[in-house]
Coordinates of C-alpha atoms in Angstrom, one line a residue:
Chain A
M105 CA 23.0 28.6 -23.4
S106 CA 21.2 25.3 -23.0
I107 CA 21.4 21.6 -23.3
K108 CA 19.8 20.0 -26.2
V109 CA 19.3 16.2 -26.6
K110 CA 18.6 15.0 -30.0
N111 CA 17.5 11.5 -30.9
V112 CA 19.5 10.1 -28.2
N113 CA 19.5 6.2 -27.9
Y114 CA 21.4 4.1 -25.5
T115 CA 21.7 0.3 -25.4
Y116 CA 23.5 -1.6 -22.6
A117 CA 25.5 -4.7 -23.7
E118 CA 24.7 -4.1 -27.4
G119 CA 24.9 -7.4 -29.4
T120 CA 24.7 -9.7 -26.5
A121 CA 22.0 -11.7 -24.8
Y122 CA 21.7 -9.1 -22.1
E123 CA 21.1 -6.2 -24.5
I124 CA 18.8 -3.5 -22.8
H125 CA 17.6 -0.5 -24.9
A126 CA 17.7 2.0 -22.0
L127 CA 17.0 5.1 -23.8
K128 CA 14.8 5.3 -26.7
D129 CA 15.0 8.3 -29.2
I130 CA 15.1 11.0 -26.5
N131 CA 14.6 14.6 -27.5
L132 CA 14.7 17.4 -24.8
E133 CA 15.7 20.9 -24.5
I134 CA 16.8 22.3 -21.1
P135 CA 17.0 26.0 -21.3
D136 CA 19.0 28.1 -18.7
G137 CA 17.7 28.6 -15.2
Q138 CA 14.9 26.1 -15.2
F139 CA 14.0 24.0 -12.1
I140 CA 13.2 20.5 -13.6
G141 CA 11.8 17.4 -11.8
L142 CA 12.7 14.1 -13.4
I143 CA 10.4 11.2 -12.4
G144 CA 10.1 7.6 -13.4
H145 CA 9.9 4.2 -11.7
T146 CA 13.2 2.3 -10.8
G147 CA 14.8 1.2 -14.2
S148 CA 12.9 3.8 -16.3
G149 CA 16.1 5.2 -17.6
K150 CA 16.3 8.5 -15.5
S151 CA 19.7 7.9 -14.1
T152 CA 21.0 6.8 -17.4
L153 CA 19.7 10.0 -19.0
V154 CA 21.3 12.2 -16.4
Q155 CA 24.7 10.5 -16.9
H156 CA 24.4 11.4 -20.5
L157 CA 24.0 15.0 -19.7
N158 CA 27.5 15.3 -18.1
G159 CA 29.1 12.9 -20.5
L160 CA 29.6 10.0 -18.1
V161 CA 27.8 7.7 -20.5
K162 CA 28.1 8.1 -24.2
A163 CA 25.0 7.7 -26.3
T164 CA 24.9 4.7 -28.8
S165 CA 23.4 7.1 -31.3
G166 CA 22.1 10.7 -31.3
R167 CA 23.7 13.9 -30.3
I168 CA 23.9 16.2 -27.2
Y169 CA 24.6 19.9 -27.5
F170 CA 25.9 21.9 -24.5
N171 CA 25.6 25.7 -25.3
E172 CA 25.2 24.7 -29.0
R173 CA 28.4 22.8 -29.1
D174 CA 28.4 19.1 -29.9
I175 CA 29.6 17.2 -26.8
Y176 CA 30.9 14.3 -28.9
G177 CA 32.5 16.6 -31.4
E178 CA 36.4 16.3 -31.7
N179 CA 37.5 19.6 -29.9
F180 CA 35.0 19.4 -27.0
S181 CA 36.5 19.0 -23.6
M182 CA 34.6 16.5 -21.5
K183 CA 36.4 17.8 -18.4
E184 CA 35.0 21.2 -18.9
L185 CA 31.6 19.7 -19.4
R186 CA 31.8 17.8 -16.1
S187 CA 32.6 21.0 -14.3
K188 CA 29.8 22.9 -15.9
V189 CA 27.3 20.2 -15.4
G190 CA 27.5 18.9 -11.9
L191 CA 26.0 15.6 -10.9
V192 CA 25.3 14.7 -7.3
F193 CA 24.8 10.9 -7.0
Q194 CA 22.5 9.2 -4.7
Y195 CA 23.9 9.1 -1.1
P196 CA 26.7 11.4 -2.1
E197 CA 27.9 11.4 1.6
H198 CA 29.4 7.9 1.0
Q199 CA 31.9 9.6 -1.2
L200 CA 33.2 12.0 1.3
F201 CA 36.8 11.0 2.1
E202 CA 39.0 14.0 3.3
V203 CA 40.1 14.8 6.8
D204 CA 38.1 17.8 7.1
V205 CA 35.2 19.5 5.4
L206 CA 37.1 22.2 3.8
S207 CA 39.6 19.9 2.1
D208 CA 36.7 17.7 0.9
V209 CA 35.0 20.5 -0.8
C210 CA 38.3 21.8 -2.3
F211 CA 38.9 18.5 -4.0
G212 CA 36.8 19.4 -7.1
P213 CA 38.3 22.9 -7.9
R214 CA 41.8 21.6 -7.2
N215 CA 41.3 18.8 -9.8
L216 CA 40.1 21.5 -12.2
G217 CA 43.5 23.1 -11.8
C218 CA 42.8 25.9 -9.3
S219 CA 45.4 27.1 -6.8
Q220 CA 44.9 26.0 -3.2
A221 CA 44.0 29.6 -2.4
E222 CA 41.5 29.8 -5.2
A223 CA 40.0 26.4 -4.4
E224 CA 39.6 27.4 -0.7
K225 CA 37.8 30.5 -1.8
K226 CA 35.3 28.5 -3.9
A227 CA 35.0 25.9 -1.3
R228 CA 34.1 28.5 1.3
E229 CA 31.5 30.0 -0.9
A230 CA 30.0 26.7 -1.7
L231 CA 29.8 25.8 1.9
H232 CA 28.1 29.1 2.6
M233 CA 25.5 28.3 -0.3
V234 CA 24.5 25.2 1.4
G235 CA 24.2 26.8 4.8
L236 CA 27.3 25.6 6.5
G237 CA 29.3 28.3 8.3
A238 CA 33.1 28.7 8.9
E239 CA 32.7 26.6 12.2
Y240 CA 32.3 23.5 10.1
E241 CA 35.5 24.0 8.0
K242 CA 38.0 22.0 10.2
R243 CA 35.5 19.4 11.4
S244 CA 35.6 15.7 10.1
P245 CA 33.0 15.1 7.6
F246 CA 32.3 11.8 9.4
E247 CA 31.3 13.5 12.6
L248 CA 28.3 15.4 11.0
S249 CA 24.7 14.5 10.9
G250 CA 23.3 12.8 7.7
G251 CA 21.8 16.0 6.4
Q252 CA 25.0 17.8 7.1
K253 CA 27.2 15.2 5.3
R254 CA 24.8 15.5 2.4
R255 CA 25.2 19.2 2.3
V256 CA 29.0 19.0 2.3
A257 CA 28.8 16.5 -0.7
I258 CA 26.4 18.9 -2.6
A259 CA 29.0 21.7 -1.7
G260 CA 31.7 19.6 -3.3
V261 CA 29.9 19.9 -6.6
L262 CA 28.9 23.5 -6.2
A263 CA 32.6 24.4 -5.5
M264 CA 33.2 23.7 -9.3
E265 CA 30.7 26.4 -10.1
P266 CA 28.4 24.5 -12.3
Q267 CA 25.9 26.1 -14.6
V268 CA 23.6 23.0 -14.4
L269 CA 23.2 21.0 -11.1
I270 CA 21.8 17.5 -11.3
L271 CA 20.8 15.8 -8.1
D272 CA 19.7 12.2 -8.0
E273 CA 17.3 11.9 -5.0
P274 CA 19.2 14.4 -2.8
T275 CA 16.6 13.9 0.2
A276 CA 16.5 10.1 0.4
G277 CA 16.6 9.0 4.0
L278 CA 16.6 12.6 5.5
D279 CA 14.0 13.5 8.1
P280 CA 11.3 15.9 6.8
K281 CA 13.0 19.1 8.1
G282 CA 16.3 18.0 6.6
R283 CA 14.5 17.4 3.3
D284 CA 12.9 20.9 3.3
E285 CA 16.2 22.5 4.2
I286 CA 18.0 21.0 1.3
L287 CA 15.3 21.6 -1.2
D288 CA 14.9 25.2 0.0
Q289 CA 18.5 25.8 -0.4
I290 CA 18.6 24.3 -3.9
E291 CA 15.6 26.4 -4.8
S292 CA 17.4 29.6 -3.7
L293 CA 20.5 28.6 -5.8
Q294 CA 18.2 28.2 -8.8
K295 CA 16.4 31.5 -8.1
E296 CA 19.3 33.7 -7.0
R297 CA 22.2 32.4 -9.1
G298 CA 20.3 31.3 -12.1
I299 CA 21.6 27.7 -11.9
T300 CA 19.6 25.2 -13.9
V301 CA 18.5 22.4 -11.6
V302 CA 17.5 18.9 -12.6
L303 CA 16.0 17.1 -9.5
V304 CA 15.5 13.3 -9.8
S305 CA 13.0 12.3 -7.1
H306 CA 10.5 9.7 -6.1
S307 CA 8.6 12.2 -4.0
M308 CA 5.7 13.6 -5.9
E309 CA 5.0 16.1 -3.1
D310 CA 8.5 17.5 -3.4
V311 CA 8.3 17.7 -7.1
A312 CA 4.9 19.4 -7.2
R313 CA 6.1 21.9 -4.6
Y314 CA 9.4 23.0 -6.2
V315 CA 9.8 22.6 -9.9
D316 CA 8.7 24.5 -12.9
R317 CA 8.7 21.7 -15.2
I318 CA 8.3 17.7 -14.9
I319 CA 9.8 15.3 -17.3
V320 CA 8.4 11.7 -16.9
M321 CA 10.4 8.7 -18.1
D322 CA 9.0 5.2 -18.6
H323 CA 10.8 2.3 -20.2
G324 CA 13.4 4.5 -21.6
E325 CA 11.1 7.0 -23.1
V326 CA 9.9 10.6 -22.2
R327 CA 6.2 10.1 -21.7
F328 CA 5.2 13.5 -20.3
D329 CA 6.8 16.9 -20.3
G330 CA 5.0 19.9 -18.7
T331 CA 4.2 22.0 -15.7
P332 CA 3.3 20.1 -12.5
K333 CA -0.4 20.8 -13.0
E334 CA -0.3 19.6 -16.6
V335 CA 1.6 16.3 -15.7
F336 CA -0.4 15.4 -12.7
R337 CA -3.6 15.6 -14.5
H338 CA -2.5 12.4 -16.1
Y339 CA -2.5 10.7 -12.7
K340 CA -4.2 7.4 -13.7
E341 CA -1.5 7.0 -16.5
L342 CA 1.2 7.8 -14.0
E343 CA 0.0 5.1 -11.8
K344 CA 0.2 2.5 -14.5
M345 CA 3.8 3.5 -14.8
G346 CA 4.5 2.7 -11.2
L347 CA 4.3 6.4 -10.2
A348 CA 1.6 8.4 -8.5
A349 CA 0.3 11.9 -8.0
P350 CA 0.7 14.1 -5.1
Q351 CA -1.7 13.5 -2.2
M352 CA -3.3 16.8 -2.8
T353 CA -4.3 15.7 -6.4
Y354 CA -6.1 12.6 -4.9
L355 CA -7.7 14.8 -2.5
M356 CA -9.1 17.3 -5.0
Q357 CA -10.3 14.4 -7.1
G358 CA -12.0 13.0 -4.0
L359 CA -13.8 16.2 -3.6
R360 CA -14.9 16.4 -7.3
E361 CA -16.2 12.9 -7.1
K362 CA -18.5 14.0 -4.2
G363 CA -19.9 16.6 -6.6
A364 CA -17.8 19.6 -5.4
D365 CA -17.2 22.1 -8.0
V366 CA -13.6 22.8 -6.9
D367 CA -10.5 23.5 -9.1
A368 CA -8.9 20.0 -9.3
D369 CA -5.5 21.1 -10.5
A370 CA -4.1 21.9 -7.2
T371 CA -0.9 19.9 -6.4
T372 CA 0.5 21.6 -3.3
I373 CA -0.9 22.3 0.2
E374 CA -1.0 26.1 -0.6
E375 CA -2.9 25.6 -3.9
A376 CA -5.2 23.1 -2.4
A377 CA -6.1 25.4 0.5
D378 CA -6.8 28.2 -1.9
A379 CA -8.9 26.1 -4.1
V380 CA -10.9 24.7 -1.1
E381 CA -11.4 28.2 0.4
H382 CA -12.6 29.6 -2.8
W383 CA -15.1 26.6 -3.2
L384 CA -16.5 27.0 0.3
K385 CA -17.0 30.8 -0.1
S386 CA -18.7 30.3 -3.5
K387 CA -22.5 30.1 -3.8
Chain B
M43 CA 6.6 -8.8 22.8
V44 CA 9.1 -6.1 23.4
R45 CA 9.6 -4.3 26.7
A46 CA 12.2 -1.8 27.7
E47 CA 13.0 -0.5 31.1
G48 CA 15.4 2.4 31.6
L49 CA 17.2 1.5 28.3
T50 CA 20.2 3.6 27.9
F51 CA 23.0 3.4 25.2
Y52 CA 26.2 5.3 24.6
Y53 CA 28.3 5.6 21.5
E54 CA 31.9 5.7 22.7
R55 CA 34.7 7.5 21.0
L56 CA 38.1 5.8 21.6
D57 CA 41.5 7.5 21.5
E58 CA 44.5 5.9 19.8
E59 CA 45.3 3.8 22.8
G60 CA 41.7 2.5 23.0
N61 CA 40.7 4.5 26.1
V62 CA 37.2 6.1 26.1
E63 CA 37.6 9.6 25.0
S64 CA 34.0 10.9 24.9
K65 CA 30.5 9.4 25.3
K66 CA 27.5 10.3 23.4
R67 CA 24.2 9.2 24.8
A68 CA 22.1 7.9 21.9
V69 CA 19.2 6.3 23.8
D70 CA 18.3 7.8 27.1
H71 CA 16.2 5.9 29.7
V72 CA 13.6 4.6 27.3
D73 CA 10.6 2.7 28.8
L74 CA 8.2 1.1 26.4
H75 CA 6.0 -1.9 26.1
I76 CA 5.0 -3.3 22.7
R77 CA 2.3 -5.9 22.8
P78 CA 2.2 -8.9 20.4
G79 CA 0.4 -8.6 17.1
K80 CA 0.5 -4.7 17.2
F81 CA 1.7 -2.5 14.2
I82 CA 4.0 0.1 15.8
A83 CA 5.7 3.1 14.2
I84 CA 8.6 5.0 15.5
L85 CA 9.4 8.5 14.3
G86 CA 12.1 10.8 14.9
H87 CA 14.6 13.1 13.1
N88 CA 17.9 11.9 11.9
G89 CA 20.1 11.2 15.1
S90 CA 17.1 11.0 17.3
G91 CA 18.1 7.5 18.5
K92 CA 15.3 5.4 16.7
S93 CA 17.7 3.2 14.8
T94 CA 19.8 2.6 17.8
L95 CA 16.8 1.6 19.8
A96 CA 15.8 -0.7 16.7
K97 CA 19.2 -2.4 16.8
H98 CA 18.6 -3.4 20.5
I99 CA 15.4 -5.3 19.6
N100 CA 17.4 -8.0 17.8
A101 CA 20.3 -7.7 20.0
I102 CA 22.7 -6.2 17.5
L103 CA 23.4 -3.7 20.4
T104 CA 22.8 -4.4 24.2
P105 CA 21.8 -1.7 26.7
A106 CA 24.6 0.1 28.6
E107 CA 21.9 0.6 31.4
G108 CA 18.5 -0.7 31.8
T109 CA 17.0 -3.9 30.1
L110 CA 15.3 -4.8 27.1
W111 CA 13.3 -8.1 26.9
V112 CA 12.1 -9.7 23.6
D113 CA 9.5 -12.3 24.4
G114 CA 10.6 -12.3 28.0
M115 CA 14.3 -12.9 26.9
D116 CA 16.9 -10.5 28.4
T117 CA 18.9 -9.4 25.3
K118 CA 22.0 -9.2 27.6
E119 CA 22.0 -13.0 28.1
E120 CA 24.4 -14.2 25.5
E121 CA 23.1 -17.8 25.3
K122 CA 19.7 -16.2 24.2
L123 CA 21.2 -14.3 21.3
W124 CA 20.1 -16.6 18.6
D125 CA 16.6 -17.2 19.9
I126 CA 16.1 -13.4 20.0
R127 CA 17.5 -12.8 16.5
Q128 CA 15.2 -15.7 15.1
D129 CA 12.3 -14.1 17.2
A130 CA 12.8 -10.6 16.1
G131 CA 14.0 -10.2 12.4
M132 CA 15.2 -6.9 11.0
V133 CA 15.0 -5.4 7.5
F134 CA 17.3 -2.4 6.8
Q135 CA 17.0 0.7 4.3
N136 CA 19.3 -0.5 1.5
P137 CA 18.0 -3.7 -0.1
D138 CA 21.4 -4.2 -1.8
N139 CA 23.2 -4.6 1.4
Q140 CA 21.2 -7.4 2.7
I141 CA 20.7 -9.8 -0.2
I142 CA 23.4 -12.3 -0.6
G143 CA 22.0 -15.2 -2.6
T144 CA 22.4 -15.3 -6.4
V145 CA 18.9 -16.7 -6.8
V146 CA 15.9 -15.4 -4.9
E147 CA 14.9 -18.7 -3.3
E148 CA 18.5 -19.3 -2.0
D149 CA 18.6 -15.9 -0.5
V150 CA 15.5 -16.6 1.5
G151 CA 16.6 -20.1 2.5
F152 CA 19.8 -18.7 4.1
G153 CA 18.1 -17.8 7.4
P154 CA 16.6 -21.0 8.2
E155 CA 19.6 -22.9 6.8
N156 CA 21.7 -21.0 9.3
L157 CA 19.3 -21.9 12.1
G158 CA 19.8 -25.7 11.3
V159 CA 16.3 -26.2 9.8
P160 CA 16.1 -29.5 8.0
T161 CA 16.2 -29.2 4.1
D162 CA 12.6 -30.2 3.3
E163 CA 11.4 -27.8 5.9
I164 CA 13.6 -25.0 4.6
W165 CA 12.0 -25.4 1.2
K166 CA 8.5 -25.3 2.6
R167 CA 9.4 -22.2 4.5
V168 CA 10.9 -20.5 1.4
E169 CA 7.8 -21.2 -0.5
E170 CA 5.5 -19.9 2.2
S171 CA 7.5 -16.8 2.8
L172 CA 7.8 -15.8 -0.8
D173 CA 4.1 -16.4 -1.2
A174 CA 3.4 -14.2 1.8
V175 CA 5.3 -11.3 0.3
G176 CA 3.9 -11.8 -3.2
M177 CA 7.2 -12.8 -4.8
L178 CA 6.7 -16.6 -5.4
K179 CA 6.9 -16.2 -9.2
Y180 CA 10.3 -14.7 -8.9
R181 CA 11.8 -17.6 -6.9
H182 CA 14.2 -18.7 -9.7
H183 CA 15.3 -15.1 -10.6
S184 CA 18.5 -13.3 -9.8
P185 CA 17.9 -10.7 -7.1
N186 CA 20.0 -8.1 -9.0
K187 CA 17.3 -8.0 -11.8
L188 CA 14.6 -7.0 -9.3
S189 CA 13.3 -3.5 -8.6
G190 CA 14.0 -1.9 -5.2
G191 CA 10.5 -2.8 -3.9
Q192 CA 10.8 -6.4 -5.0
K193 CA 14.3 -6.6 -3.3
Q194 CA 12.9 -5.4 0.0
R195 CA 10.1 -7.9 -0.2
V196 CA 12.6 -10.6 -0.8
A197 CA 14.5 -9.3 2.3
I198 CA 11.2 -9.5 4.3
A199 CA 10.7 -13.1 3.0
G200 CA 14.1 -13.9 4.2
V201 CA 13.3 -12.7 7.7
M202 CA 9.7 -14.5 7.4
A203 CA 11.5 -17.8 6.7
M204 CA 13.0 -17.7 10.1
H205 CA 9.4 -17.7 11.5
P206 CA 9.8 -14.5 13.6
R207 CA 7.1 -13.1 15.9
C208 CA 8.3 -9.7 15.3
I209 CA 9.9 -7.8 12.4
V210 CA 11.6 -4.5 12.8
L211 CA 11.7 -2.4 9.5
D212 CA 14.3 0.4 9.6
E213 CA 13.3 2.9 6.9
P214 CA 12.5 0.1 4.3
T215 CA 11.1 2.5 1.8
A216 CA 13.6 5.3 1.8
M217 CA 15.1 4.4 -1.4
L218 CA 12.0 3.2 -3.4
D219 CA 9.6 4.6 -6.1
P220 CA 6.1 5.2 -5.2
N221 CA 5.0 1.6 -6.3
G222 CA 7.9 0.0 -4.5
R223 CA 6.9 2.0 -1.3
K224 CA 3.2 0.9 -1.6
S225 CA 4.1 -2.7 -2.1
V226 CA 6.5 -2.8 0.9
I227 CA 4.0 -1.2 3.3
Q228 CA 1.1 -3.3 2.2
T229 CA 3.3 -6.4 2.7
A230 CA 4.0 -5.3 6.3
Q231 CA 0.3 -4.5 6.9
R232 CA -0.7 -7.9 5.6
L233 CA 1.8 -9.9 7.6
N234 CA 0.6 -8.1 10.7
R235 CA -3.1 -8.6 9.9
E236 CA -3.1 -12.1 8.5
E237 CA -0.1 -13.7 10.3
G238 CA -0.3 -11.7 13.5
I239 CA 3.3 -10.6 13.3
T240 CA 4.3 -7.7 15.4
I241 CA 5.6 -4.9 13.1
I242 CA 7.9 -2.1 14.3
L243 CA 8.2 0.5 11.4
I244 CA 10.7 3.2 11.4
T245 CA 10.1 5.8 8.7
H246 CA 10.2 9.4 7.6
Y247 CA 7.0 9.1 5.4
M248 CA 4.1 10.2 7.7
E249 CA 1.6 8.7 5.3
E250 CA 2.9 5.3 6.2
V251 CA 2.2 5.8 9.8
V252 CA -1.5 6.6 9.5
E253 CA -2.7 2.9 9.8
A254 CA -0.4 2.1 12.8
D255 CA -1.8 1.1 16.1
H256 CA 0.5 3.1 18.1
V257 CA 3.2 5.7 17.4
F258 CA 6.4 6.5 19.4
V259 CA 8.0 9.8 18.7
M260 CA 11.8 10.1 19.6
D261 CA 14.0 13.1 20.2
E262 CA 17.5 13.1 21.7
G263 CA 17.3 9.4 22.6
R264 CA 14.0 9.7 24.6
V265 CA 10.3 8.9 23.8
V266 CA 8.8 12.5 23.8
M267 CA 5.4 11.7 22.4
E268 CA 3.2 8.6 22.0
G269 CA -0.2 7.6 21.1
S270 CA -2.6 6.7 18.3
P271 CA -1.7 8.3 15.0
R272 CA -4.6 10.6 15.6
Q273 CA -3.3 11.8 18.9
V274 CA 0.3 12.3 17.7
F275 CA -0.6 14.0 14.4
S276 CA -3.0 16.4 16.1
Q277 CA 0.1 18.1 17.4
V278 CA 1.3 19.7 14.1
E279 CA 3.3 22.6 15.6
E280 CA 5.2 20.2 18.1
L281 CA 6.0 17.7 15.5
K282 CA 7.4 20.4 13.3
K283 CA 9.6 21.6 16.1
L284 CA 10.8 18.1 16.3
R285 CA 12.0 18.3 12.5
L286 CA 9.0 16.0 11.6
D287 CA 5.8 16.4 9.6
V288 CA 2.2 15.2 9.4
P289 CA 0.4 13.5 6.7
Q290 CA -0.7 15.8 3.8
A291 CA -4.4 15.7 4.6
T292 CA -3.6 16.6 8.1
L293 CA -1.5 19.5 6.9
L294 CA -4.1 20.8 4.6
A295 CA -6.7 20.7 7.4
F296 CA -4.4 22.5 9.7
E297 CA -3.8 25.2 7.0
L298 CA -7.6 25.5 6.4
Q299 CA -8.1 25.8 10.2
K300 CA -5.6 28.7 10.2
R301 CA -7.7 30.4 7.6
G302 CA -10.8 30.1 9.7
V303 CA -12.4 26.9 8.3
R304 CA -13.9 25.0 11.2
L305 CA -12.4 21.6 11.0
P306 CA -11.8 19.1 13.8
D307 CA -8.3 18.2 14.9
G308 CA -6.7 14.9 14.0
I309 CA -7.8 14.3 10.5
L310 CA -5.4 11.8 9.0
R311 CA -6.9 10.7 5.7
N312 CA -7.9 12.2 2.5
E313 CA -11.4 10.7 2.7
E314 CA -12.0 12.0 6.3
L315 CA -11.2 15.5 5.1
V316 CA -13.3 15.3 1.9
D317 CA -16.3 14.2 4.1
E318 CA -15.8 16.9 6.7
L319 CA -15.5 19.5 3.9
C320 CA -18.7 18.3 2.2
R321 CA -20.5 18.4 5.5
L322 CA -19.4 22.0 6.1
K323 CA -20.4 23.0 2.6
S324 CA -23.8 21.4 2.9
K325 CA -24.5 23.5 6.2
M326 CA -23.6 26.8 4.4

């Protein structure tokens, strides 16, 4: 079970003066259960790429395989793909529309043909997964706080029981605690339920803290693909692409420039604290 | 520049007949005084009242109780409305919601045109403002081809063209990539330093607050903490309770203190922490 992207190209407005080659020969394999961070500057092609993964945009050339089946093949059901690969857009709370939270979350499973009772069961489970208890079910989604609304929107996708969850900047505009709560919940979904997560983010600190693997996009190409430590070692190249490294990478580099023999690979607070402690105790 | 006394504001919920059904207090007896030329940051969790407070500064909202003065003008005096809005400009989170022109320079000219500024003067202001935010070479571009950071800088230029004395930025970097974030914050800092414009920055990114002159922290509509960034960020545990955070260098220093490393409180920047750590190491 996996997603395989083979030689995918995508061109906007092909054959016109506005032609843009948004994806250039993308090759990727996303195995089950990974937590992936997708980073890149505005316009680097990351949103176009994730829209290919659930079939919203069709590649100009190349193939995408979901669980070994060609998604552009004749007998492949796009509807099924979209229920298995859930996409949470930026500011998903703008898409809430129902009179109460439970009905809103039921919309997805109902659309997939579930009975009302079945849909409600799935919706309750999804709300539980994002940390919203039964007391929220009958409330209007518009009365909730920003962070709560966003969790309802994420639950709406989770209720379709996806195997892969793609989130496009799920924490933009949330306060630090709200950001941590959402990312912690996503992490536990990935760890406990084995859901594959693709997190599109502009926060290098969040990416360093949560993901197993980082994919870096630049001008429609994959530039780096590796663990956070491996990728952030290239911080100077990342800066040239309009990105950055986590603050901790810069701090460790600052120590090294002063001659400190400290492990410079730390990208999170915990890792940096360990590395500094080790260095202070060393002879 | 901006002074509030007992500023209180309620969001009212109306029933079907238009009667007030319930009232929620969003800003609760806020007193503050912001001097001209300062760089001010306002922190607070979602729903703490900071955006509601900000909307009072250019009279989008007016106080239910108490008073807010902008440059000595009471925002409740309706005849002062346009003077206040010209004096205190506002930039919002989503650049796509505030750009209206089809060409960058037209968008920037919209504000002064609306104020009735003569045409020659409008073009002069457009040029100066685009230059001030580093976007002059994009003057003939279409705004929808720009990156998020560039759009936000065009939005700031649009405010600058009205010759304000104060700019309120309400989470201007929330939707931007690292480069865009940096360019917008540097622009705000430069306008403050070089043009003497009072900046009031609302943000959830603690790193952006480090260089501010003064920080206000809001919770449940009240100002619950204020001081220099160093004073405010020394209170790591209290800020966490308020759903906030501290800069990464401060957080690492705090974590090391917990592990018994003797570091001073209030470290804000990477360079300070590097220096302190090297000093400690040399004494060992």
